Each structure stands twice: as structure tokens, then as C-alpha cells.
Amino acid sequence: MNLSPEMMSHALEHRDLPLDALAGRIGDELDTLARLSAEVQRALSMCHFAEHTDIEAIRGLQGIDRITQALEDLGRLMAAVSTEMPQDVKLHAVPILSRLRLHELAQNLDPDAQRVVIEEEDTGEIQWF
């Protein structure tokens, strides 16, 4: 059965998300972000800073460790919360997921979608944003 774009949009608008599964996906995503934060921290520790680096800059960089630890804790918390939630609580998919700007994040949080795994490219090229 082929659905028109209007019918697909209408079907998505009325699709429900199980809250427990969404909370579990949020926990997984927080864990992924914690790992990325730890990788940034390791990469920065390999950089050679000027001998007289400003103390405020050093304190700012140390904040990455706090971010990593908080993300790890929040990931564990959301994973635990997801197992304690009743399985019959549902949220409407579109109003929740449409608030996200990152397509991959929205897909990773959707319990009905397959998680997107971004592979690191080892091309030697670095793209700064």
C-alpha cells in the first residue's frame, strides 16, 4: 500500500512513542555523548599548550571532565528510570521529536527507528566548524 506524503505525515502525527523506550534511548544517547566528551578530553590532553596558559583557560578545559561525568550519570539515571516506568504510557511522536534539530538525534531517540552510528573517518583531514 503506497501512502501519499500527506497520509504519511498524518500517520506520523498520530504515532505514539512508548515513554519507557524513549527514556531508554535518551539514556543510550547520553552515554554516547559521555564517550564523545571523554574522547575530546583525551584529545585535548595530547595538545601542547603554551607554557603560560591562562589559568581561566585551564579551568575551562577541566570543565570537560565535569561534563563527561554528568553525562555518564545522567545516562545511567535515564536507563534506570526507563526500567521503572509503566509500559503503557505513550507520547505523541511528532510534537516530541520535531523539537530536535539534529536528524540523527531524532532518529536515535525514536524507539521505532534503527540507531544511527556515525563511524569515525580516518581520512587524515580535519574539518573545523
Short mmCIF file of C-alpha atoms in Angstrom, two decimals:
data_model
loop_
_atom_site.label_atom_id
_atom_site.label_comp_id
_atom_site.label_asym_id
_atom_site.label_seq_id
_atom_site.Cartn_x
_atom_site.Cartn_y
_atom_site.Cartn_z
CA MET A 1 0.00 0.00 0.00
CA ASN A 2 1.52 3.32 -1.11
CA LEU A 3 0.74 6.29 1.08
CA SER A 4 0.77 9.86 -0.17
CA PRO A 5 3.08 12.30 1.65
CA GLU A 6 0.02 13.85 3.31
CA MET A 7 -1.17 10.46 4.54
CA MET A 8 2.34 9.58 5.79
CA SER A 9 2.58 12.89 7.64
CA HIS A 10 -0.85 12.29 9.14
CA ALA A 11 0.18 8.78 10.21
CA LEU A 12 3.36 10.12 11.82
CA GLU A 13 1.44 12.84 13.64
CA HIS A 14 -0.66 10.19 15.34
CA ARG A 15 2.10 7.71 16.04
CA ASP A 16 2.80 7.22 19.72
CA LEU A 17 6.14 6.77 21.43
CA PRO A 18 6.37 4.48 24.45
CA LEU A 19 7.78 6.69 27.21
CA ASP A 20 9.86 3.91 28.76
CA ALA A 21 11.53 3.13 25.42
CA LEU A 22 12.13 6.83 24.75
CA ALA A 23 13.75 7.21 28.19
CA GLY A 24 15.98 4.22 27.43
CA ARG A 25 17.01 5.78 24.12
CA ILE A 26 17.78 9.07 25.88
CA GLY A 27 19.99 7.13 28.30
CA ASP A 28 21.81 5.50 25.39
CA GLU A 29 22.33 8.86 23.71
CA LEU A 30 23.66 10.41 26.93
CA ASP A 31 26.10 7.52 27.22
CA THR A 32 27.26 8.14 23.64
CA LEU A 33 27.74 11.83 24.39
CA ALA A 34 29.73 10.97 27.52
CA ARG A 35 32.07 8.82 25.41
CA LEU A 36 32.48 11.64 22.88
CA SER A 37 33.22 14.09 25.68
CA ALA A 38 35.87 11.74 27.09
CA GLU A 39 37.44 11.49 23.61
CA VAL A 40 37.58 15.30 23.40
CA GLN A 41 39.18 15.39 26.83
CA ARG A 42 41.82 12.84 25.77
CA ALA A 43 42.49 14.72 22.53
CA LEU A 44 42.96 18.00 24.38
CA SER A 45 45.30 16.36 26.87
CA MET A 46 47.56 15.42 23.95
CA CYS A 47 47.75 19.03 22.77
CA HIS A 48 50.76 21.05 23.81
CA PHE A 49 49.72 24.30 25.41
CA ALA A 50 51.84 27.38 25.80
CA GLU A 51 53.98 27.42 28.90
CA HIS A 52 52.00 30.32 30.32
CA THR A 53 48.45 29.25 29.51
CA ASP A 54 45.88 31.39 31.29
CA ILE A 55 44.57 29.73 34.46
CA GLU A 56 40.98 30.52 33.45
CA ALA A 57 41.51 28.67 30.17
CA ILE A 58 42.82 25.65 32.08
CA ARG A 59 39.81 25.74 34.43
CA GLY A 60 37.51 25.92 31.41
CA LEU A 61 39.15 22.88 29.87
CA GLN A 62 38.83 21.00 33.17
CA GLY A 63 35.08 21.58 32.86
CA ILE A 64 35.05 18.91 30.16
CA ASP A 65 35.70 16.30 32.85
CA ARG A 66 32.65 17.56 34.78
CA ILE A 67 30.55 17.41 31.60
CA THR A 68 31.70 13.84 30.93
CA GLN A 69 30.89 12.71 34.47
CA ALA A 70 27.48 14.41 34.42
CA LEU A 71 26.60 12.81 31.07
CA GLU A 72 27.64 9.39 32.39
CA ASP A 73 25.50 9.86 35.50
CA LEU A 74 22.51 11.12 33.52
CA GLY A 75 22.82 8.20 31.10
CA ARG A 76 22.75 5.71 33.98
CA LEU A 77 19.85 7.58 35.59
CA MET A 78 17.75 7.55 32.40
CA ALA A 79 18.47 3.87 31.83
CA ALA A 80 17.27 3.14 35.38
CA VAL A 81 14.23 5.41 35.02
CA SER A 82 13.24 3.68 31.79
CA THR A 83 13.05 0.31 33.56
CA GLU A 84 10.86 1.78 36.33
CA MET A 85 8.32 3.46 34.02
CA PRO A 86 4.98 1.84 33.28
CA GLN A 87 4.98 0.38 29.79
CA ASP A 88 1.57 1.74 28.88
CA VAL A 89 2.49 5.46 28.93
CA LYS A 90 2.67 6.92 25.40
CA LEU A 91 3.63 10.29 23.95
CA HIS A 92 2.75 11.66 20.52
CA ALA A 93 5.80 11.24 18.28
CA VAL A 94 5.72 14.41 16.16
CA PRO A 95 5.37 17.06 18.89
CA ILE A 96 8.21 15.43 20.82
CA LEU A 97 10.70 14.53 18.08
CA SER A 98 10.03 17.63 15.95
CA ARG A 99 11.64 19.79 18.64
CA LEU A 100 15.05 18.32 17.81
CA ARG A 101 17.25 20.00 15.20
CA LEU A 102 19.64 17.09 14.65
CA HIS A 103 18.09 14.47 12.38
CA GLU A 104 20.40 11.73 13.68
CA LEU A 105 19.46 12.54 17.27
CA ALA A 106 15.74 12.40 16.47
CA GLN A 107 16.23 9.05 14.76
CA ASN A 108 18.34 7.69 17.64
CA LEU A 109 15.69 8.67 20.18
CA ASP A 110 12.83 7.12 18.18
CA PRO A 111 12.27 3.60 19.55
CA ASP A 112 10.80 2.57 16.18
CA ALA A 113 13.89 3.62 14.22
CA GLN A 114 17.28 1.99 13.94
CA ARG A 115 20.04 3.88 15.74
CA VAL A 116 22.46 5.85 13.56
CA VAL A 117 26.08 5.01 14.29
CA ILE A 118 28.46 7.64 13.00
CA GLU A 119 31.70 5.98 12.04
CA GLU A 120 34.89 7.93 12.52
CA GLU A 121 36.55 8.70 9.23
CA ASP A 122 40.28 8.17 9.17
CA THR A 123 40.95 10.26 6.07
CA GLY A 124 43.56 12.42 7.71
CA GLU A 125 41.53 15.55 7.03
CA ILE A 126 40.20 17.58 9.93
CA GLN A 127 37.25 19.87 9.40
CA TRP A 128 36.91 22.68 11.93
CA PHE A 129 33.49 24.20 12.36
#
